[in-house]
Amino acid sequence: MTGAGWSCWTTAHKSFFHSSPDQLRSAEWVLADPLTTGLGDLPIAWEISAREAPDRGIAAWTAYFTAGIPHEALTAFALALDVRKEPAWGFDGIDAVTQVLAAADWAPDADDPEHTFWDASMTSCWSWTVSPAGIEDQDPRPDLPGWMAWSQPELGSPYLWCAAFSHSAPQDLVGAFAEALVAPAPVPRRTLPTVSERCLTVSHMP
């Protein structure tokens, strides 16, 4: 982010706050903040948001990513936000996300086929559902839906990672995250989560 001209400083809670040159986009590393809440019993690592104007107090939308989030998907989301001319608003429907999942052969959930999708191993899920408490959005109405995504290699086991996007998050940005997340190309990893070994195809680099 700093390479794109974003500024960075440390907050009172020892988090790192990044801001775009126009001050409309921000990304904060909050893992060190003891007041930060979590998703799926995992601590939130990144909060990314956008505002209509630099002096606007409330964010138009906010996206939350826990520790363990695949960095390729997070990077794709951040880069898409950086180049978006209007970061605070989006008018695409959720098809911008569901079409990405369908193209990657993610299966509709039997009970909620229009809003919930599973990967072939049934260990990762996307769902357009009521957002958890604490998700910040410019729309004050209660019980608004937003995208949730998570990976849980075994039923009842801890989550590997979770992501949540507030109701007003532009769908094309969420789609960029989804597209990177479901891409079949191999990704480099130094260590592999033990619980996910049966779900992975491992290729050793020379």
Backbone as a printed PyTorch tensor [residue, N CA C, xyz], in Angstrom:
tensor([[[  0.8210,  -1.1990,   0.0000],
         [  0.0000,   0.0000,   0.0000],
         [  0.8600,   1.2570,   0.0000]],

        [[  1.9620,   1.2030,   0.7550],
         [  2.8450,   2.3560,   0.7710],
         [  3.4660,   2.5780,  -0.5990]],

        [[  3.6320,   1.5070,  -1.3690],
         [  4.1840,   1.6390,  -2.7070],
         [  3.2680,   2.3910,  -3.6440]],

        [[  1.9790,   2.4700,  -3.3370],
         [  1.0190,   3.1970,  -4.1640],
         [  0.8270,   4.6260,  -3.6660]],

        [[  1.7020,   5.0860,  -2.7940],
         [  1.6070,   6.4420,  -2.2860],
         [  0.7830,   6.5740,  -1.0260]],

        [[  0.3760,   5.4700,  -0.4290],
         [ -0.3810,   5.5210,   0.8060],
         [  0.5560,   5.8910,   1.9540]],

        [[  0.0500,   6.6870,   2.8830],
         [  0.8180,   7.0240,   4.0730],
         [  0.4990,   6.0330,   5.1800]],

        [[  1.4040,   5.9070,   6.1560],
         [  1.2160,   4.9580,   7.2440],
         [  1.7150,   5.5570,   8.5440]],

        [[  0.9550,   5.3460,   9.6280],
         [  1.4120,   5.7540,  10.9520],
         [  0.8540,   4.8050,  11.9990]],

        [[  1.4580,   4.8540,  13.1770],
         [  1.0730,   3.9780,  14.2670],
         [  0.0590,   4.6790,  15.1510]],

        [[ -1.0040,   3.9770,  15.5470],
         [ -2.0480,   4.5510,  16.3950],
         [ -1.7290,   4.3220,  17.8690]],

        [[ -2.5670,   4.8790,  18.7270],
         [ -2.3740,   4.7380,  20.1710],
         [ -2.4890,   3.2860,  20.6150]],

        [[ -3.2190,   2.4720,  19.8550],
         [ -3.3930,   1.0600,  20.2150],
         [ -2.3850,   0.1660,  19.5040]],

        [[ -1.3030,   0.7700,  18.9930],
         [ -0.2120,   0.0450,  18.3480],
         [ -0.6380,  -0.6480,  17.0560]],

        [[ -1.7130,  -0.1820,  16.4580],
         [ -2.0880,  -0.6690,  15.1430],
         [ -1.4210,   0.2320,  14.0970]],

        [[ -1.4020,  -0.2400,  12.8550],
         [ -0.8010,   0.5310,  11.7770],
         [ -1.8980,   0.9910,  10.8340]],

        [[ -2.0110,   2.2950,  10.6360],
         [ -3.0850,   2.8830,   9.8410],
         [ -2.5100,   3.3970,   8.5300]],

        [[ -3.0350,   2.8760,   7.4220],
         [ -2.6090,   3.2910,   6.0850],
         [ -3.7300,   4.1180,   5.4620]],

        [[ -3.3630,   5.2180,   4.8010],
         [ -4.3560,   6.0840,   4.1700],
         [ -3.9160,   6.4280,   2.7610]],

        [[ -4.8680,   6.4090,   1.8110],
         [ -4.5650,   6.7450,   0.4270],
         [ -4.2940,   8.2420,   0.3050]],

        [[ -3.6360,   8.6800,  -0.7690],
         [ -3.3440,  10.1070,  -0.9280],
         [ -4.5770,  11.0060,  -0.8800]],

        [[ -5.7160,  10.5270,  -1.3860],
         [ -6.9340,  11.3450,  -1.3490],
         [ -7.6960,  11.2060,  -0.0330]],

        [[ -7.1760,  10.3670,   0.8760],
         [ -7.7600,  10.1490,   2.1940],
         [ -9.1880,   9.5960,   2.1460]],

        [[ -9.5380,   8.9540,   1.0550],
         [-10.8550,   8.3330,   0.9350],
         [-10.8170,   6.8380,   1.2600]],

        [[ -9.6340,   6.2600,   1.1890],
         [ -9.4620,   4.8370,   1.4510],
         [ -8.5150,   4.6530,   2.6230]],

        [[ -8.7960,   3.6500,   3.4430],
         [ -7.8950,   3.3800,   4.5560],
         [ -7.8310,   1.8800,   4.8170]],

        [[ -6.7070,   1.4530,   5.3300],
         [ -6.5020,   0.0630,   5.7180],
         [ -5.7400,   0.0820,   7.0340]],

        [[ -6.2630,  -0.6330,   8.0170],
         [ -5.6280,  -0.6220,   9.3310],
         [ -5.3100,  -2.0430,   9.7840]],

        [[ -4.0400,  -2.2520,  10.1650],
         [ -3.5980,  -3.5170,  10.7490],
         [ -3.9060,  -3.4270,  12.2330]],

        [[ -4.8990,  -4.1660,  12.6920],
         [ -5.4270,  -4.0000,  14.0490],
         [ -5.1190,  -5.1760,  14.9590]],

        [[ -4.2870,  -6.0940,  14.5090],
         [ -4.0550,  -7.3090,  15.2750],
         [ -3.4660,  -7.0220,  16.6590]],

        [[ -2.7160,  -5.9190,  16.7680],
         [ -2.0950,  -5.5890,  18.0540],
         [ -3.0390,  -4.8510,  19.0000]],

        [[ -4.2250,  -4.4630,  18.5070],
         [ -5.1600,  -3.6900,  19.3180],
         [ -5.9570,  -4.6280,  20.2250]],

        [[ -5.8260,  -4.5070,  21.5410],
         [ -6.5510,  -5.4230,  22.4390],
         [ -8.0550,  -5.2130,  22.4290]],

        [[ -8.5240,  -4.0940,  21.8720],
         [ -9.9610,  -3.8030,  21.8450],
         [-10.6370,  -4.3400,  20.5810]],

        [[ -9.8520,  -4.8870,  19.6720],
         [-10.4120,  -5.3850,  18.4200],
         [-11.2310,  -6.6500,  18.6550]],

        [[-12.3880,  -6.7140,  18.0260],
         [-13.2290,  -7.9070,  18.1180],
         [-12.7460,  -8.9530,  17.1190]],

        [[-13.4840, -10.0290,  16.9640],
         [-13.0630, -11.0880,  16.0690],
         [-14.1990, -11.6140,  15.2140]],

        [[-13.8520, -12.5500,  14.3580],
         [-14.8130, -13.2550,  13.5110],
         [-14.5180, -14.7430,  13.6360]],

        [[-15.5420, -15.5320,  13.9040],
         [-15.3430, -16.9640,  14.0070],
         [-14.3020, -17.3500,  15.0390]],

        [[-14.2550, -16.6080,  16.1330],
         [-13.2780, -16.8460,  17.2050],
         [-11.8450, -16.5780,  16.7800]],

        [[-11.6460, -15.8930,  15.6580],
         [-10.3170, -15.5010,  15.2090],
         [-10.1630, -13.9890,  15.3440]],

        [[ -8.9810, -13.5210,  15.6890],
         [ -8.7850, -12.0600,  15.7730],
         [ -8.7850, -11.4320,  14.3890]],

        [[ -9.3620, -10.2610,  14.2820],
         [ -9.3200,  -9.5160,  13.0300],
         [ -7.9260,  -8.9250,  12.8520]],

        [[ -7.3670,  -9.0920,  11.6600],
         [ -6.0370,  -8.5670,  11.3710],
         [ -6.1070,  -7.2520,  10.5980]],

        [[ -7.0030,  -7.1790,   9.6160],
         [ -7.1170,  -5.9870,   8.7720],
         [ -8.5460,  -5.4680,   8.7510]],

        [[ -8.6950,  -4.1630,   8.8390],
         [ -9.9570,  -3.4730,   8.5670],
         [ -9.6920,  -2.5030,   7.4250]],

        [[-10.4410,  -2.6540,   6.3350],
         [-10.2850,  -1.8020,   5.1600],
         [-11.6150,  -1.1010,   4.9100]],

        [[-11.5570,   0.2060,   4.6610],
         [-12.8000,   0.9690,   4.5140],
         [-12.6170,   2.1140,   3.5320]],

        [[-13.7370,   2.7480,   3.1690],
         [-13.7170,   3.9090,   2.2800],
         [-14.7500,   4.9220,   2.7650]],

        [[-14.4970,   6.1960,   2.4610],
         [-15.3870,   7.2920,   2.8410],
         [-15.7640,   8.1090,   1.6170]],

        [[-16.8840,   8.8040,   1.7140],
         [-17.3080,   9.6780,   0.6230],
         [-16.4210,  10.9080,   0.5070]],

        [[-15.9550,  11.4090,   1.6500],
         [-15.1370,  12.6180,   1.6930],
         [-14.1460,  12.4810,   2.8440]],

        [[-12.9780,  13.1520,   2.7510],
         [-11.9730,  13.0150,   3.8040],
         [-12.4660,  13.4050,   5.1970]],

        [[-13.3980,  14.3530,   5.2570],
         [-13.8840,  14.8030,   6.5630],
         [-15.1330,  14.0510,   7.0260]],

        [[-15.5180,  13.0460,   6.2820],
         [-16.6780,  12.2300,   6.6520],
         [-16.2980,  11.3390,   7.8240]],

        [[-17.0300,  11.4310,   8.9330],
         [-16.6680,  10.6970,  10.1370],
         [-16.8700,   9.2010,  10.0220]],

        [[-17.9700,   8.7920,   9.4110],
         [-18.2960,   7.3630,   9.3300],
         [-17.8850,   6.8120,   7.9770]],

        [[-17.3900,   5.6000,   7.9840],
         [-17.0140,   4.9450,   6.7360],
         [-18.2550,   4.5560,   5.9460]],

        [[-18.1580,   4.6460,   4.6210],
         [-19.2610,   4.2030,   3.7700],
         [-19.4510,   2.6940,   3.8910]],

        [[-18.3530,   1.9890,   4.0010],
         [-18.3880,   0.5390,   4.1680],
         [-17.0700,   0.0990,   4.7940]],

        [[-17.0730,  -1.1140,   5.3190],
         [-15.8750,  -1.6600,   5.9470],
         [-15.7780,  -3.1490,   5.6270]],

        [[-14.5650,  -3.6040,   5.3900],
         [-14.2870,  -5.0250,   5.1870],
         [-13.3250,  -5.4900,   6.2730]],

        [[-13.5300,  -6.7050,   6.7570],
         [-12.7520,  -7.2400,   7.8790],
         [-12.1310,  -8.5700,   7.4670]],

        [[-10.8550,  -8.7440,   7.8070],
         [-10.1310,  -9.9490,   7.4450],
         [ -9.3720, -10.4430,   8.6720]],

        [[ -9.5540, -11.7070,   9.0120],
         [ -8.8820, -12.2530,  10.1940],
         [ -7.4490, -12.6450,   9.8700]],

        [[ -6.7250, -12.9630,  10.9340],
         [ -5.4090, -13.5540,  10.7560],
         [ -5.5690, -14.8560,   9.9740]],

        [[ -4.5940, -15.1700,   9.1410],
         [ -4.6450, -16.3810,   8.3350],
         [ -5.3110, -16.2060,   6.9910]],

        [[ -5.7890, -14.9930,   6.6860],
         [ -6.4510, -14.7710,   5.4000],
         [ -5.4520, -15.0120,   4.2610]],

        [[ -5.8330, -15.6850,   3.1860],
         [ -4.9070, -15.8670,   2.0640],
         [ -4.4510, -14.5150,   1.5100]],

        [[ -3.1550, -14.2850,   1.5150],
         [ -2.6720, -12.9470,   1.1810],
         [ -2.8980, -12.5810,  -0.2720]],

        [[ -3.0140, -13.5820,  -1.1660],
         [ -3.2890, -13.2560,  -2.5660],
         [ -4.6550, -12.5900,  -2.7160]],

        [[ -5.6410, -13.0910,  -1.9870],
         [ -6.9870, -12.5350,  -2.0730],
         [ -7.0560, -11.1510,  -1.4370]],

        [[ -6.3880, -10.9880,  -0.2960],
         [ -6.3710,  -9.6790,   0.3540],
         [ -5.6740,  -8.6500,  -0.5280]],

        [[ -4.5850,  -9.0360,  -1.1600],
         [ -3.8740,  -8.1260,  -2.0570],
         [ -4.7370,  -7.7330,  -3.2370]],

        [[ -5.4580,  -8.6830,  -3.8170],
         [ -6.3400,  -8.3800,  -4.9410],
         [ -7.4160,  -7.3720,  -4.5430]],

        [[ -7.9640,  -7.5430,  -3.3370],
         [ -8.9820,  -6.6070,  -2.8550],
         [ -8.3900,  -5.2130,  -2.6970]],

        [[ -7.2110,  -5.1190,  -2.0680],
         [ -6.5860,  -3.8150,  -1.8310],
         [ -6.2260,  -3.1200,  -3.1380]],

        [[ -5.7120,  -3.8740,  -4.1110],
         [ -5.3480,  -3.2710,  -5.3860],
         [ -6.5820,  -2.7900,  -6.1490]],

        [[ -7.6580,  -3.5630,  -6.0920],
         [ -8.8950,  -3.1450,  -6.7600],
         [ -9.4460,  -1.8690,  -6.1260]],

        [[ -9.3570,  -1.7640,  -4.8120],
         [ -9.8060,  -0.5480,  -4.1250],
         [ -8.9240,   0.6300,  -4.5020]],

        [[ -7.6300,   0.4140,  -4.6030],
         [ -6.6970,   1.5040,  -4.8750],
         [ -6.9710,   2.1640,  -6.2190]],

        [[ -7.3580,   1.3790,  -7.2190],
         [ -7.5520,   1.9380,  -8.5620],
         [ -8.9960,   2.3410,  -8.8240]],

        [[ -9.8950,   2.0670,  -7.9180],
         [-11.3040,   2.3950,  -8.1340],
         [-11.5060,   3.9090,  -8.0250]],

        [[-12.1200,   4.5240,  -9.0240],
         [-12.2830,   5.9740,  -9.0310],
         [-13.2320,   6.4460,  -7.9450]],

        [[-14.2770,   5.6710,  -7.6740],
         [-15.2490,   6.0330,  -6.6400],
         [-15.2520,   4.9230,  -5.5960]],

        [[-14.4810,   5.0840,  -4.5260],
         [-14.3290,   3.9770,  -3.5800],
         [-15.5080,   3.7520,  -2.6500]],

        [[-16.3520,   4.7690,  -2.4640],
         [-17.3830,   4.6740,  -1.4280],
         [-18.6840,   4.0460,  -1.9090]],

        [[-18.9250,   4.0590,  -3.2220],
         [-20.2190,   3.6030,  -3.7120],
         [-20.0600,   2.5140,  -4.7600]],

        [[-21.0430,   1.6500,  -4.8260],
         [-21.0920,   0.6160,  -5.8550],
         [-22.5410,   0.3040,  -6.1800]],

        [[-22.8060,   0.0000,  -7.4260],
         [-24.1870,  -0.2310,  -7.8470],
         [-24.4170,  -1.6220,  -8.4190]],

        [[-23.3700,  -2.4310,  -8.4810],
         [-23.5370,  -3.8040,  -8.9540],
         [-24.2880,  -4.6280,  -7.9150]],

        [[-25.0570,  -5.6060,  -8.3910],
         [-25.7240,  -6.5330,  -7.4900],
         [-24.7810,  -7.6400,  -7.0680]],

        [[-25.2880,  -8.5400,  -6.2370],
         [-24.4280,  -9.6030,  -5.7130],
         [-24.0150, -10.5940,  -6.7930]],

        [[-24.5810, -10.4740,  -7.9920],
         [-24.1570, -11.3340,  -9.0970],
         [-22.6760, -11.1510,  -9.4110]],

        [[-22.1220,  -9.9690,  -9.0770],
         [-20.6970,  -9.7380,  -9.3030],
         [-19.8520, -10.7350,  -8.5220]],

        [[-20.4130, -11.2720,  -7.4490],
         [-19.7180, -12.2680,  -6.6400],
         [-20.1890, -13.6750,  -6.9920]],

        [[-21.4960, -13.8670,  -7.0930],
         [-22.0150, -15.2170,  -7.3330],
         [-21.5630, -15.7730,  -8.6820]],

        [[-21.3870, -14.9090,  -9.6880],
         [-20.9180, -15.3810, -10.9920],
         [-19.4770, -15.8720, -10.9210]],

        [[-18.6640, -15.2110, -10.0910],
         [-17.2860, -15.6670,  -9.8900],
         [-17.2790, -17.0530,  -9.2530]],

        [[-18.1240, -17.2440,  -8.2490],
         [-18.1790, -18.5310,  -7.5560],
         [-18.7140, -19.6280,  -8.4740]],

        [[-19.7340, -19.3040,  -9.2470],
         [-20.3030, -20.2980, -10.1680],
         [-19.2880, -20.7030, -11.2230]],

        [[-18.5140, -19.7450, -11.7260],
         [-17.5070, -20.0460, -12.7420],
         [-16.4150, -20.9520, -12.1990]],

        [[-16.1970, -20.8980, -10.8800],
         [-15.1970, -21.7570, -10.2400],
         [-15.8110, -23.0580,  -9.7230]],

        [[-17.0520, -23.3280, -10.1150],
         [-17.7610, -24.5630,  -9.7540],
         [-18.0410, -24.6780,  -8.2590]],

        [[-18.2250, -23.5540,  -7.5930],
         [-18.7010, -23.6090,  -6.2160],
         [-20.1880, -23.9370,  -6.2530]],

        [[-20.6120, -24.8110,  -5.3750],
         [-21.9720, -25.3410,  -5.4270],
         [-22.9280, -24.5210,  -4.5680]],

        [[-24.1270, -24.2180,  -5.0810],
         [-25.1340, -23.5430,  -4.2580],
         [-25.5460, -24.4250,  -3.0810]],

        [[-25.7680, -23.8080,  -1.9500],
         [-26.2320, -24.5270,  -0.7740],
         [-27.6490, -25.0410,  -1.0010]],

        [[-27.9400, -26.2320,  -0.5410],
         [-29.2490, -26.8370,  -0.7740],
         [-30.3720, -26.0360,  -0.1360]],

        [[-30.1170, -25.4100,   0.9960],
         [-31.1560, -24.6660,   1.6970],
         [-31.1980, -23.1960,   1.3180]],

        [[-30.1280, -22.6680,   0.7260],
         [-30.0800, -21.2470,   0.3750],
         [-29.2830, -21.0920,  -0.9230]],

        [[-29.8150, -21.6220,  -2.0360],
         [-29.0340, -21.7000,  -3.2690],
         [-28.7150, -20.3600,  -3.9140]],

        [[-29.4370, -19.3120,  -3.5830],
         [-29.1940, -18.0140,  -4.2070],
         [-28.1510, -17.1910,  -3.4650]],

        [[-27.8870, -17.5360,  -2.2050],
         [-27.0430, -16.6600,  -1.3900],
         [-25.8770, -17.3510,  -0.7040]],

        [[-25.7640, -18.6640,  -0.7860],
         [-24.7090, -19.3830,  -0.0860],
         [-24.0830, -20.4090,  -1.0300]],

        [[-22.7450, -20.4630,  -1.0350],
         [-22.0230, -21.3160,  -1.9830],
         [-20.8510, -21.9930,  -1.2730]],

        [[-20.6100, -23.2550,  -1.6530],
         [-19.5590, -24.0700,  -1.0500],
         [-18.5780, -24.5270,  -2.1170]],

        [[-17.3030, -24.6640,  -1.7050],
         [-16.3280, -25.2430,  -2.6220],
         [-16.5430, -26.7580,  -2.6970]],

        [[-15.8190, -27.4150,  -3.5940],
         [-16.0550, -28.8340,  -3.8390],
         [-15.8070, -29.6990,  -2.6110]],

        [[-14.8880, -29.2890,  -1.7510],
         [-14.5830, -30.0800,  -0.5580],
         [-15.5080, -29.7600,   0.6090]],

        [[-16.3930, -28.7970,   0.4260],
         [-17.3270, -28.3760,   1.4810],
         [-16.5920, -27.8820,   2.7320]],

        [[-15.4470, -27.2700,   2.5250],
         [-14.6860, -26.7390,   3.6550],
         [-14.6210, -25.2170,   3.6620]],

        [[-14.9870, -24.5920,   2.5500],
         [-14.9820, -23.1300,   2.4610],
         [-16.3290, -22.6620,   1.9380]],

        [[-16.7770, -21.5050,   2.4120],
         [-18.1360, -21.0520,   2.1200],
         [-18.1770, -19.5520,   1.8950]],

        [[-19.0880, -19.1360,   1.0240],
         [-19.4720, -17.7320,   0.8480],
         [-20.9690, -17.6280,   1.1290]],

        [[-21.3690, -16.5980,   1.8720],
         [-22.7920, -16.4390,   2.1570],
         [-23.1710, -14.9640,   2.2500]],

        [[-24.2330, -14.5950,   1.5470],
         [-24.8290, -13.2520,   1.6340],
         [-25.8580, -13.3430,   2.7590]],

        [[-25.4810, -12.8550,   3.9310],
         [-26.2740, -13.0990,   5.1280],
         [-26.2300, -11.9010,   6.0500]],

        [[-27.0880, -11.8860,   7.0590],
         [-27.1040, -10.7910,   8.0250],
         [-25.7260, -10.6700,   8.6700]],

        [[-25.2010,  -9.4580,   8.6880],
         [-23.8560,  -9.2340,   9.1940],
         [-23.7890,  -9.4100,  10.7050]],

        [[-22.6600,  -9.8820,  11.2120],
         [-22.4940,  -9.9780,  12.6650],
         [-22.5070,  -8.5960,  13.3190]],

        [[-22.7230,  -8.5720,  14.6120],
         [-22.6850,  -7.3150,  15.3540],
         [-21.2980,  -6.6910,  15.2300]],

        [[-21.2710,  -5.3750,  15.1490],
         [-20.0040,  -4.6640,  15.1050],
         [-19.4910,  -4.3540,  13.7190]],

        [[-20.1830,  -4.8260,  12.6800],
         [-19.7710,  -4.5300,  11.3110],
         [-20.2250,  -3.1150,  10.9660]],

        [[-19.2850,  -2.2240,  10.6630],
         [-19.5870,  -0.8070,  10.4550],
         [-19.9450,  -0.5080,   9.0040]],

        [[-21.0430,   0.2370,   8.8190],
         [-21.5270,   0.5920,   7.4930],
         [-22.2790,   1.9090,   7.5950]],

        [[-22.3120,   2.6630,   6.4840],
         [-23.0040,   3.9430,   6.4870],
         [-24.5220,   3.7920,   6.6110]],

        [[-25.0510,   2.6460,   6.2380],
         [-26.4910,   2.4130,   6.3220],
         [-26.8280,   1.9460,   7.7340]],

        [[-27.5970,   2.7360,   8.4870],
         [-27.8370,   2.4090,   9.8910],
         [-28.9220,   1.3690,  10.1370]],

        [[-29.5890,   0.8950,   9.0970],
         [-30.6780,  -0.0490,   9.3040],
         [-30.1530,  -1.3490,   9.8970]],

        [[-30.8840,  -1.9290,  10.8430],
         [-30.4280,  -3.1870,  11.4570],
         [-30.6400,  -4.3820,  10.5290]],

        [[-29.9060,  -5.4460,  10.8010],
         [-30.0770,  -6.7340,  10.1210],
         [-29.8770,  -6.6610,   8.6130]],

        [[-28.9590,  -5.7830,   8.1750],
         [-28.6500,  -5.7240,   6.7530],
         [-27.7040,  -6.8620,   6.3770]],

        [[-27.8670,  -7.4260,   5.1800],
         [-26.9590,  -8.5080,   4.7800],
         [-25.6420,  -7.9680,   4.2400]],

        [[-24.6570,  -8.7980,   4.2940],
         [-23.3540,  -8.5240,   3.7050],
         [-22.6980,  -9.8610,   3.4150]],

        [[-21.6190,  -9.8460,   2.6690],
         [-20.9260, -11.0860,   2.3520],
         [-20.0720, -11.5520,   3.5170]],

        [[-20.1450, -12.8450,   3.8050],
         [-19.2600, -13.5140,   4.7530],
         [-18.5810, -14.6540,   4.0050]],

        [[-17.2960, -14.8340,   4.2670],
         [-16.5620, -15.9460,   3.6850],
         [-15.6880, -16.5610,   4.7640]],

        [[-15.5320, -17.8760,   4.7200],
         [-14.7150, -18.5270,   5.7430],
         [-14.2360, -19.8920,   5.2510]],

        [[-13.2240, -20.4010,   5.9600],
         [-12.7160, -21.7460,   5.6980],
         [-12.6560, -22.5110,   7.0120]],

        [[-13.2450, -23.6930,   7.0080],
         [-13.2690, -24.5710,   8.1810],
         [-13.0220, -25.9940,   7.6750]],

        [[-11.7650, -26.4400,   7.6960],
         [-11.4300, -27.7340,   7.0700],
         [-12.2080, -28.9200,   7.6050]],

        [[-12.5850, -28.8950,   8.8790],
         [-13.3490, -29.9970,   9.4440],
         [-14.4770, -29.4320,  10.3030]],

        [[-15.6490, -30.0410,  10.2100],
         [-16.7930, -29.5930,  10.9820],
         [-16.4620, -29.6310,  12.4750]],

        [[-16.6650, -28.5000,  13.1380],
         [-16.3840, -28.4240,  14.5540],
         [-14.9640, -28.0050,  14.8910]],

        [[-14.0940, -27.9800,  13.8810],
         [-12.7130, -27.5610,  14.1100],
         [-12.6150, -26.0380,  14.0390]],

        [[-11.5220, -25.4550,  14.5040],
         [-11.3700, -23.9920,  14.4040],
         [-11.3630, -23.5350,  12.9490]],

        [[-11.8250, -22.3170,  12.7350],
         [-11.7530, -21.7270,  11.3980],
         [-10.3030, -21.4270,  11.0460]],

        [[ -9.9640, -21.5440,   9.7570],
         [ -8.6490, -21.1130,   9.2890],
         [ -8.6140, -19.6000,   9.1320]],

        [[ -9.6860, -19.0540,   8.5840],
         [ -9.7860, -17.6080,   8.3800],
         [-11.2430, -17.2540,   8.1300]],

        [[-11.5450, -15.9850,   8.3130],
         [-12.8820, -15.4540,   8.0260],
         [-12.7390, -14.0620,   7.4100]],

        [[-13.7100, -13.6880,   6.6070],
         [-13.7780, -12.3430,   6.0380],
         [-15.2190, -11.8820,   6.0780]],

        [[-15.4190, -10.5950,   6.3200],
         [-16.7660, -10.0290,   6.3510],
         [-16.7500,  -8.6830,   5.6350]],

        [[-17.7640,  -8.4510,   4.8030],
         [-17.8940,  -7.2160,   4.0530],
         [-19.2300,  -6.5760,   4.4110]],

        [[-19.2050,  -5.3260,   4.8210],
         [-20.4520,  -4.6850,   5.2280],
         [-21.3770,  -4.5040,   4.0230]],

        [[-22.6290,  -4.1980,   4.3000],
         [-23.6870,  -4.1800,   3.2920],
         [-23.3570,  -3.3030,   2.0890]],

        [[-22.7480,  -2.1480,   2.3000],
         [-22.5240,  -1.1860,   1.2160],
         [-21.2170,  -1.3850,   0.4750]],

        [[-20.4430,  -2.3980,   0.8260],
         [-19.1810,  -2.6370,   0.1290],
         [-19.4410,  -2.8680,  -1.3560]],

        [[-18.7430,  -2.1570,  -2.2570],
         [-18.9680,  -2.3640,  -3.6940],
         [-18.7560,  -3.8220,  -4.0870]],

        [[-19.7240,  -4.3550,  -4.8060],
         [-19.6890,  -5.7770,  -5.1210],
         [-18.5370,  -6.1510,  -6.0470]],

        [[-18.0910,  -5.2220,  -6.8860],
         [-16.9670,  -5.5440,  -7.7610],
         [-15.6860,  -5.7210,  -6.9570]],

        [[-15.5580,  -4.9950,  -5.8350],
         [-14.3920,  -5.1820,  -4.9810],
         [-14.4470,  -6.5380,  -4.2820]],

        [[-15.6200,  -6.9000,  -3.7930],
         [-15.7760,  -8.2160,  -3.1650],
         [-15.5310,  -9.3050,  -4.2040]],

        [[-15.9710,  -9.0540,  -5.4290],
         [-15.7440, -10.0010,  -6.5050],
         [-14.2600, -10.1880,  -6.8100]],

        [[-13.4770,  -9.1140,  -6.7040],
         [-12.0360,  -9.2180,  -6.9260],
         [-11.3930, -10.1020,  -5.8640]],

        [[-11.8510,  -9.9630,  -4.6140],
         [-11.3640, -10.8280,  -3.5470],
         [-11.7540, -12.2780,  -3.8220]],

        [[-13.0200, -12.4860,  -4.2040],
         [-13.5050, -13.8410,  -4.4690],
         [-12.7510, -14.4820,  -5.6250]],

        [[-12.5080, -13.7190,  -6.6840],
         [-11.8370, -14.2740,  -7.8580],
         [-10.4270, -14.7390,  -7.5150]],

        [[ -9.7050, -13.9510,  -6.7120],
         [ -8.3630, -14.3530,  -6.3000],
         [ -8.4140, -15.5480,  -5.3600]],

        [[ -9.4430, -15.5920,  -4.5210],
         [ -9.5590, -16.6660,  -3.5410],
         [ -9.8250, -18.0150,  -4.2000]],

        [[-10.6540, -18.0330,  -5.2380],
         [-11.0420, -19.3020,  -5.8540],
         [-10.1590, -19.6880,  -7.0390]],

        [[ -9.1810, -18.8550,  -7.3750],
         [ -8.3110, -19.1520,  -8.5090],
         [ -7.5830, -20.4850,  -8.2930]],

        [[ -7.5120, -21.3270,  -9.3240],
         [ -6.9180, -22.6590,  -9.1520],
         [ -5.3920, -22.6810,  -9.2170]],

        [[ -4.7720, -21.5710,  -9.5720],
         [ -3.3130, -21.5650,  -9.7210],
         [ -2.6330, -21.8230,  -8.3800]],

        [[ -1.5220, -22.5660,  -8.3800],
         [ -0.7930, -22.8270,  -7.1240],
         [ -0.3000, -21.5350,  -6.4910]],

        [[ -0.2250, -21.5250,  -5.1710],
         [  0.2790, -20.3660,  -4.4370],
         [  1.4150, -20.8130,  -3.5160]],

        [[  2.4280, -19.9810,  -3.3390],
         [  3.5590, -20.3700,  -2.4770],
         [  3.1990, -20.2690,  -1.0080]],

        [[  3.6260, -21.2400,  -0.2140],
         [  3.4170, -21.2280,   1.2300],
         [  4.6550, -21.8150,   1.9110]],

        [[  5.0890, -21.1830,   2.9830],
         [  6.2060, -21.7030,   3.7700],
         [  5.7310, -22.7990,   4.7190]],

        [[  4.5470, -22.5910,   5.2970],
         [  3.9780, -23.5840,   6.2090],
         [  2.5360, -23.8370,   5.8220]],

        [[  2.0430, -25.0260,   6.1210],
         [  0.6730, -25.4080,   5.8010],
         [ -0.0800, -25.7170,   7.0880]],

        [[ -1.3150, -25.2240,   7.2200],
         [ -2.1210, -25.5800,   8.3930],
         [ -2.3610, -27.0820,   8.4410]],

        [[ -2.0730, -27.7000,   9.5600],
         [ -2.1770, -29.1540,   9.6820],
         [ -3.5740, -29.6570,   9.3410]],

        [[ -4.6070, -28.9440,   9.8040],
         [ -5.9730, -29.4220,   9.6000],
         [ -6.4070, -29.3590,   8.1470]],

        [[ -5.6690, -28.6290,   7.3200],
         [ -6.0870, -28.4800,   5.9250],
         [ -5.3420, -29.3980,   4.9780]],

        [[ -4.4600, -30.2430,   5.4810],
         [ -3.6010, -31.0400,   4.6110],
         [ -4.3910, -31.9250,   3.6420]],

        [[ -5.4910, -32.5030,   4.0920],
         [ -6.2460, -33.4100,   3.2210],
         [ -6.9580, -32.6640,   2.0940]],

        [[ -7.0610, -31.3470,   2.2100],
         [ -7.7620, -30.5540,   1.2000],
         [ -6.8210, -29.9470,   0.1650]],

        [[ -5.5140, -30.1500,   0.3290],
         [ -4.5310, -29.4520,  -0.4870],
         [ -3.8470, -30.3860,  -1.4720]],

        [[ -3.4990, -29.8280,  -2.6140],
         [ -2.5990, -30.4740,  -3.5480],
         [ -1.2610, -29.7600,  -3.4320]],

        [[ -0.2310, -30.4550,  -3.0110],
         [  1.0520, -29.8350,  -2.7060],
         [  2.0530, -30.1220,  -3.8150]],

        [[  2.6680, -29.0560,  -4.3260],
         [  3.7370, -29.1700,  -5.3160],
         [  4.9830, -28.5290,  -4.7190]],

        [[  6.0750, -29.2510,  -4.7210],
         [  7.3260, -28.7320,  -4.1440],
         [  8.0670, -27.9400,  -5.2030]],

        [[  8.4550, -26.7210,  -4.8230],
         [  9.1990, -25.8640,  -5.7250],
         [ 10.6520, -26.3340,  -5.7890]],

        [[ 11.2830, -26.2570,  -6.9690],
         [ 12.6810, -26.6740,  -7.0730],
         [ 13.5920, -25.6950,  -6.3330]]])
